[in-house]
mmCIF file of N, CA and C in Angstrom:
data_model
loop_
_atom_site.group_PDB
_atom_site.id
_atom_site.type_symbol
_atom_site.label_atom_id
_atom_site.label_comp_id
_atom_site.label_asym_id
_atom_site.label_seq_id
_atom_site.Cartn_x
_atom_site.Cartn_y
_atom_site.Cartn_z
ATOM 1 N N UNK A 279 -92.045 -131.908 152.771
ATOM 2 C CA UNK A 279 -91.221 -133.027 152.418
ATOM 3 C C UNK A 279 -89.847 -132.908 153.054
ATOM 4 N N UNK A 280 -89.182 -131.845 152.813
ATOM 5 C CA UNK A 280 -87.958 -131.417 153.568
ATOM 6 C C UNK A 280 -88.248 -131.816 155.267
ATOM 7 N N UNK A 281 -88.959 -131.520 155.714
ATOM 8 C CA UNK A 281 -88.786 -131.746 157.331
ATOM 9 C C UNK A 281 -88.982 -133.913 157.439
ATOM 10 N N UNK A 282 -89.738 -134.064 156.516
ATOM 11 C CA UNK A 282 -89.953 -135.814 156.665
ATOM 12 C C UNK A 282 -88.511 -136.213 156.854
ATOM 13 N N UNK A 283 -87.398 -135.441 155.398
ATOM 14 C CA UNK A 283 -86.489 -135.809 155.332
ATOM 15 C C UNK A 283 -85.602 -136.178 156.575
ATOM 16 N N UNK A 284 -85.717 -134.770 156.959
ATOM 17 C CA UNK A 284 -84.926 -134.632 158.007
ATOM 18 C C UNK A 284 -85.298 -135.226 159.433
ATOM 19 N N UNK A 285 -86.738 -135.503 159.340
ATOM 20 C CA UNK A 285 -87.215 -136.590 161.187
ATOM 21 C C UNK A 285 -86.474 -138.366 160.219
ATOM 22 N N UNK A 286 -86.628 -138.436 159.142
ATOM 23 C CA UNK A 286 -85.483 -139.543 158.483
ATOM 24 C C UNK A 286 -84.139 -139.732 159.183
ATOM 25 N N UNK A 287 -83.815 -138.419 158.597
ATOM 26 C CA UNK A 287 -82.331 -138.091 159.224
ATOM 27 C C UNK A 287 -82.131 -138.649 160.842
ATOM 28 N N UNK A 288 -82.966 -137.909 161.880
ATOM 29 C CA UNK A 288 -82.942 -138.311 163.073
ATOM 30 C C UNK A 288 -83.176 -139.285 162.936
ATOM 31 N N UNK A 289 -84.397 -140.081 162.789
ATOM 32 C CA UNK A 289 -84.387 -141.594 163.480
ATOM 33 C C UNK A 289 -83.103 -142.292 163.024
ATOM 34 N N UNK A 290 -82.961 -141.926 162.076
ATOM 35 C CA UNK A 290 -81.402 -142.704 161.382
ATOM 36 C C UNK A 290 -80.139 -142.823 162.158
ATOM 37 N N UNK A 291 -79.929 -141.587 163.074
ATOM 38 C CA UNK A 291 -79.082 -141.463 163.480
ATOM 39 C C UNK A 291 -79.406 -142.043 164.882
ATOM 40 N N UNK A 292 -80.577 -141.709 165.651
ATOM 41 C CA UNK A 292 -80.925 -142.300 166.717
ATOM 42 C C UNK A 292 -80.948 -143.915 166.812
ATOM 43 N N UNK A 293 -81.296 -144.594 165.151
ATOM 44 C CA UNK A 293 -81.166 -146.111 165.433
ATOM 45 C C UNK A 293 -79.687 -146.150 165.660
ATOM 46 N N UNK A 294 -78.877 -145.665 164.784
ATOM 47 C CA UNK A 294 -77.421 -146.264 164.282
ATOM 48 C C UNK A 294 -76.887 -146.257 165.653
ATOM 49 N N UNK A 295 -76.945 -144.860 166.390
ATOM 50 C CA UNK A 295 -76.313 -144.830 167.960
ATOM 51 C C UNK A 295 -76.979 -145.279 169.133
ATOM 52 N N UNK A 296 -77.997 -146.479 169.186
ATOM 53 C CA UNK A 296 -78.699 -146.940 169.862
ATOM 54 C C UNK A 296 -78.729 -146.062 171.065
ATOM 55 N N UNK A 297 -79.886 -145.108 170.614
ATOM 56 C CA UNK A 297 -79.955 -144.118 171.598
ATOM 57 C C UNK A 297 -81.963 -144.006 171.985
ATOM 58 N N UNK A 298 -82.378 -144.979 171.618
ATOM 59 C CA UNK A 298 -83.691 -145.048 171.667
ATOM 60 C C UNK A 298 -83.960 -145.073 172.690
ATOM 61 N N UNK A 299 -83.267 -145.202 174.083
ATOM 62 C CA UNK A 299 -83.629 -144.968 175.576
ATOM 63 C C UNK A 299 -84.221 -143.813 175.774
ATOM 64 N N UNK A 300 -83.077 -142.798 175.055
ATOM 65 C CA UNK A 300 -83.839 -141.558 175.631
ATOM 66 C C UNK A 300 -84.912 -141.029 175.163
ATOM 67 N N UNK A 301 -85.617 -141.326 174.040
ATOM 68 C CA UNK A 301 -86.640 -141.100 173.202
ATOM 69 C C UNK A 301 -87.686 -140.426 174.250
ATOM 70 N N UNK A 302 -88.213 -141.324 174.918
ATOM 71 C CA UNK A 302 -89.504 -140.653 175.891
ATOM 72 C C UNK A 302 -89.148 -139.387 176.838
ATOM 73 N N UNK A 303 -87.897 -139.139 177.265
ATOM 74 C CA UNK A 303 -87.520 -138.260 177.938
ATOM 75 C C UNK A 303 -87.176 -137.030 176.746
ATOM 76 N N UNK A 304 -86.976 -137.411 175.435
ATOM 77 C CA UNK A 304 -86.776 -136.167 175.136
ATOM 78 C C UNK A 304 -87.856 -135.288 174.248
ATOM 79 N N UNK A 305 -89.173 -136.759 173.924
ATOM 80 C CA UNK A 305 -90.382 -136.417 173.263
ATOM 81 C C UNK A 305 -91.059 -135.334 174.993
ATOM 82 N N UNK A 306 -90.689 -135.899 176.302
ATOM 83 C CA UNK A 306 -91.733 -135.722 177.568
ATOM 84 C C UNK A 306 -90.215 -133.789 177.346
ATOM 85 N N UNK A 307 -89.409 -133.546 177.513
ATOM 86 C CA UNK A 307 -88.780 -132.564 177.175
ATOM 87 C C UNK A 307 -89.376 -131.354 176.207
ATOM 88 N N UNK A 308 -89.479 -132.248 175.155
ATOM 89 C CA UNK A 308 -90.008 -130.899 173.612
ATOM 90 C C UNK A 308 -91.640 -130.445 173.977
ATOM 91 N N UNK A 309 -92.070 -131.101 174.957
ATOM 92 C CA UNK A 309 -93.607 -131.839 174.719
ATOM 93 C C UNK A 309 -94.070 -130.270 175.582
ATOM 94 N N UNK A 310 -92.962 -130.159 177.162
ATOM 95 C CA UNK A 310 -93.065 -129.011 178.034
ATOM 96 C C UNK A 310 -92.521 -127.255 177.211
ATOM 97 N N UNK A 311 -91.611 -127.718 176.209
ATOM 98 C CA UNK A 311 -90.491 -126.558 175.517
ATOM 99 C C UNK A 311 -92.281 -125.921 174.836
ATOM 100 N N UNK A 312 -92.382 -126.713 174.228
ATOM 101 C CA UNK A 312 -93.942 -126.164 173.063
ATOM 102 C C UNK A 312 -94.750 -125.860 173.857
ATOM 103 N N UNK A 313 -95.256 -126.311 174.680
ATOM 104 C CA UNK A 313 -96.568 -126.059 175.612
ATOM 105 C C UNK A 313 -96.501 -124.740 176.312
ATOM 106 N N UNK A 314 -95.032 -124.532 176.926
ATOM 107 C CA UNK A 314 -94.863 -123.169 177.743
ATOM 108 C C UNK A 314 -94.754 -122.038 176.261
ATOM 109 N N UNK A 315 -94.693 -122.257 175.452
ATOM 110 C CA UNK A 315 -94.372 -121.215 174.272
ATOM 111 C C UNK A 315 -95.263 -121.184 173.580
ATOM 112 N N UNK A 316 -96.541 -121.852 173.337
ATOM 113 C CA UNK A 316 -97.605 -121.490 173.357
ATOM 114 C C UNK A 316 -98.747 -121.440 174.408
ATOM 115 N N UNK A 317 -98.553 -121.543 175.365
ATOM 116 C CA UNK A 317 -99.138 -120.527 176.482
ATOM 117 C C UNK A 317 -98.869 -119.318 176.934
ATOM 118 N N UNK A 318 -97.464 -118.973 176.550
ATOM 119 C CA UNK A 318 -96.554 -117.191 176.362
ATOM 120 C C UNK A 318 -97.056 -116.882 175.302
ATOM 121 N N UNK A 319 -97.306 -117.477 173.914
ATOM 122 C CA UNK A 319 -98.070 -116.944 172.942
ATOM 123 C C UNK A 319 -99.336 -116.423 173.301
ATOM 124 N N UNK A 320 -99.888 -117.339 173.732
ATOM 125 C CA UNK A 320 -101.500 -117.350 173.990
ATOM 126 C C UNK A 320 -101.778 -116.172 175.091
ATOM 127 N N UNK A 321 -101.467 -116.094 176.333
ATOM 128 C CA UNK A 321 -101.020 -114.692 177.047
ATOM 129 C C UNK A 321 -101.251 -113.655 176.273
ATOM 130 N N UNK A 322 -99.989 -113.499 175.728
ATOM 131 C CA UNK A 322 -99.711 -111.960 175.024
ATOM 132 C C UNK A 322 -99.894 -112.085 173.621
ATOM 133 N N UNK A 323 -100.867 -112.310 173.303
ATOM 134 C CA UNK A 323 -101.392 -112.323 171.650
ATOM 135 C C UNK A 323 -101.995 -111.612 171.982
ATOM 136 N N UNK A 324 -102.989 -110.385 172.372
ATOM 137 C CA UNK A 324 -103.766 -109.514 172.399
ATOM 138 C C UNK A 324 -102.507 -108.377 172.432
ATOM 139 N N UNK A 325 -101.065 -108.179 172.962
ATOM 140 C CA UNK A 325 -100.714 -107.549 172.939
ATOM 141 C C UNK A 325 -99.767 -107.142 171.891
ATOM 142 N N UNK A 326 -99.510 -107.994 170.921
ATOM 143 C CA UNK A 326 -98.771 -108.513 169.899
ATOM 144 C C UNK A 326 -99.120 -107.495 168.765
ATOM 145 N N UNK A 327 -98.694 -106.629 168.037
ATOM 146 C CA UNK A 327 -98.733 -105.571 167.611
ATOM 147 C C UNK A 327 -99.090 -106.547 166.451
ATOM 148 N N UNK A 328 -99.991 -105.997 165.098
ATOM 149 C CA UNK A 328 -99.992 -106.563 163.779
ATOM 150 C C UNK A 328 -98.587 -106.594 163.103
ATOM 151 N N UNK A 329 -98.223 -105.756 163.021
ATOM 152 C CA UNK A 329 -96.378 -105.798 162.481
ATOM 153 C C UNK A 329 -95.821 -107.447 162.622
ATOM 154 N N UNK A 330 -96.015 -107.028 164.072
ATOM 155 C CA UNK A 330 -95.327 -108.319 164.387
ATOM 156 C C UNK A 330 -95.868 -109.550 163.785
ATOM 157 N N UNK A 331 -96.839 -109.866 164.056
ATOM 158 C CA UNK A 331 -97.398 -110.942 163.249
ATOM 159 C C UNK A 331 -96.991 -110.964 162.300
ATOM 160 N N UNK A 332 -97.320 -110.166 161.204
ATOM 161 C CA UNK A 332 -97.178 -110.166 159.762
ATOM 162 C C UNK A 332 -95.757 -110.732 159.798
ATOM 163 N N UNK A 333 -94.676 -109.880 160.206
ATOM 164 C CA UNK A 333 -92.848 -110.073 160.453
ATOM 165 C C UNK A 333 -92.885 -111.745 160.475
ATOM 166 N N UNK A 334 -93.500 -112.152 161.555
ATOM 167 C CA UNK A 334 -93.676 -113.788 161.771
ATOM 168 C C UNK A 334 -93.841 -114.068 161.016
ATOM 169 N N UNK A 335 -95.345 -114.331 160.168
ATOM 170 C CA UNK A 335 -96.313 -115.137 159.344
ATOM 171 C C UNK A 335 -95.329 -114.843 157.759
ATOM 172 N N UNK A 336 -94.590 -113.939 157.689
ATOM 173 C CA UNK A 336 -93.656 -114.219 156.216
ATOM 174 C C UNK A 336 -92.741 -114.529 156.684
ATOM 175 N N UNK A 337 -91.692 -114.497 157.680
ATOM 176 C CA UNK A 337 -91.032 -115.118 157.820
ATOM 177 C C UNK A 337 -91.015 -116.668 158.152
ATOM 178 N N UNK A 338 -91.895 -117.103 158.365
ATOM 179 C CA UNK A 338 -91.862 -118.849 157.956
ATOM 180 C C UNK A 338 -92.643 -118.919 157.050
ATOM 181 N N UNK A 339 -93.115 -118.427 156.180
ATOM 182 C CA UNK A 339 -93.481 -118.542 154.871
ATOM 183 C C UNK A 339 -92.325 -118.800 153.778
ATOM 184 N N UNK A 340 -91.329 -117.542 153.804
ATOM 185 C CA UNK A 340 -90.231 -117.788 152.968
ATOM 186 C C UNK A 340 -89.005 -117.751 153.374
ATOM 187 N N UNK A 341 -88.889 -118.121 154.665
ATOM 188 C CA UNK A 341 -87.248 -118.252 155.222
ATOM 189 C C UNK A 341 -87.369 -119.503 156.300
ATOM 190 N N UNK A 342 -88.564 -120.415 156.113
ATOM 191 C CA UNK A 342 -88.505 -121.994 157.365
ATOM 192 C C UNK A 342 -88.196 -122.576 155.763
ATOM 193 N N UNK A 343 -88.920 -122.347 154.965
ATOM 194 C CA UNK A 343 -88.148 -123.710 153.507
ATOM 195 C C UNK A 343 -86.518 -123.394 153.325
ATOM 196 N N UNK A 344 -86.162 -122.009 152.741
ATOM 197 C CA UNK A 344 -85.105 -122.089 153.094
ATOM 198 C C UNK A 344 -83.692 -122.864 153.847
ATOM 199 N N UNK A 345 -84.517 -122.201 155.200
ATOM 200 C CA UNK A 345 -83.564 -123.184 156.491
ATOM 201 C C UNK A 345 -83.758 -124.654 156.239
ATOM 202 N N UNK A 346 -84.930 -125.054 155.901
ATOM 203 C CA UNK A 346 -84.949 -126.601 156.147
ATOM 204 C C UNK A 346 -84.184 -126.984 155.161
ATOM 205 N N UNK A 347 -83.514 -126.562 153.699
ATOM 206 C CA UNK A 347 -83.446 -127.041 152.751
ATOM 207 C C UNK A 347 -81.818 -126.868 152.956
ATOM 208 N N UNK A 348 -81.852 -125.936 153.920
ATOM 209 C CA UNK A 348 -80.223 -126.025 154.542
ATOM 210 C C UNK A 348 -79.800 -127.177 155.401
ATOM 211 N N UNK A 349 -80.691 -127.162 156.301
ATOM 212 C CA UNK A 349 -80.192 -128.334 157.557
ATOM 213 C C UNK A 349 -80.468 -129.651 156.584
ATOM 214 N N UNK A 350 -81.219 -130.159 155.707
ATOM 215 C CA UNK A 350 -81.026 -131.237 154.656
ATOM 216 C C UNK A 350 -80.163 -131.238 154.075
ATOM 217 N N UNK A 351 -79.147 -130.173 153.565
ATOM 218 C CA UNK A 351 -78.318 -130.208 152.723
ATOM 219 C C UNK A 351 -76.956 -130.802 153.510
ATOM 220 N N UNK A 352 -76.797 -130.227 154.720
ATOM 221 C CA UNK A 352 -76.412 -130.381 155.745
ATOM 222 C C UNK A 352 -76.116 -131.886 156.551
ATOM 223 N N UNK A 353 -77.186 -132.607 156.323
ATOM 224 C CA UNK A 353 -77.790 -133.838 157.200
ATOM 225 C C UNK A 353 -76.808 -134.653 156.302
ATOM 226 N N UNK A 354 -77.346 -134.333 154.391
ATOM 227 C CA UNK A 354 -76.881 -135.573 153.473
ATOM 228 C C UNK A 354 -75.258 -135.397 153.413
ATOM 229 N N UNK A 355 -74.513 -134.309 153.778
ATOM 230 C CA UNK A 355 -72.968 -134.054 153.854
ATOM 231 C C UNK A 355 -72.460 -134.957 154.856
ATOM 232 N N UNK A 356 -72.998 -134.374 156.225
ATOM 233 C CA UNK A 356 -72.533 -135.560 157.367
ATOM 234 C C UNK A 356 -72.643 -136.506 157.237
ATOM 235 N N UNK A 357 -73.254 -137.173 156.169
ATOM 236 C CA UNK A 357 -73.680 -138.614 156.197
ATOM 237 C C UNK A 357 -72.917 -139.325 155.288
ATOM 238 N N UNK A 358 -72.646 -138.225 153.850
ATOM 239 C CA UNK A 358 -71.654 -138.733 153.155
ATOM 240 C C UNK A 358 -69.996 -138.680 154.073
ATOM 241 N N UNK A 359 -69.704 -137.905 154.380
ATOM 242 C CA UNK A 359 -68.677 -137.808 155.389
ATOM 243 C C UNK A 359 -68.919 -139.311 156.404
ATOM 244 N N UNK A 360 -69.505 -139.729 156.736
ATOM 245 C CA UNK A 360 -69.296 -140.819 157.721
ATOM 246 C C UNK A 360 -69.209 -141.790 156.800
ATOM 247 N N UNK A 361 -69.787 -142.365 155.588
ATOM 248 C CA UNK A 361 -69.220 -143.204 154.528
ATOM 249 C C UNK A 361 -68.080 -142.979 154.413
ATOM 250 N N UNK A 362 -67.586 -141.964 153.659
ATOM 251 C CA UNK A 362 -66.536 -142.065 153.513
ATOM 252 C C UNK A 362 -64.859 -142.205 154.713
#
């Protein structure tokens, strides 16, 4: 729910600053960022020690809600700040 919030947040801000031009260039941008970082995943996952994994797999278990619940907290400040 926290991340809905926050792609909210963006489009919100992307309508208000009529910035919807760049949309395709920056979906065709994230689209290459993910793809090369899971193909470096995909590579060296045989070499990827269990530690590590595990280190990963709890750390966005109990520190991505966290963060998100920060950058929301975050989003609704700037926003009250531009009201006011």
């Amino acid at each position: 729910m926290l991340l809905s919030v926050l792609e909210l947040f963006s489009f919100w801000r992307i309508w208000s600053r009529s910035e919807l031009k760049t949309v395709p260039q920056r979906m065709w941008s994230h689209f290459w960022k993910v793809s090369t970082q899971g193909l470096f995943v995909a590579m060296f996952w045989p070499l990827i020690p269990q530690f590590v994994c595990n280190c990963l797999f709890y750390w966005a278990l109990y520190f991505n809600p966290i963060i998100n619940i920060d950058l929301v907290v975050k989003e609704v400040r700037r926003l009250e700040t531009q009201v006011l």
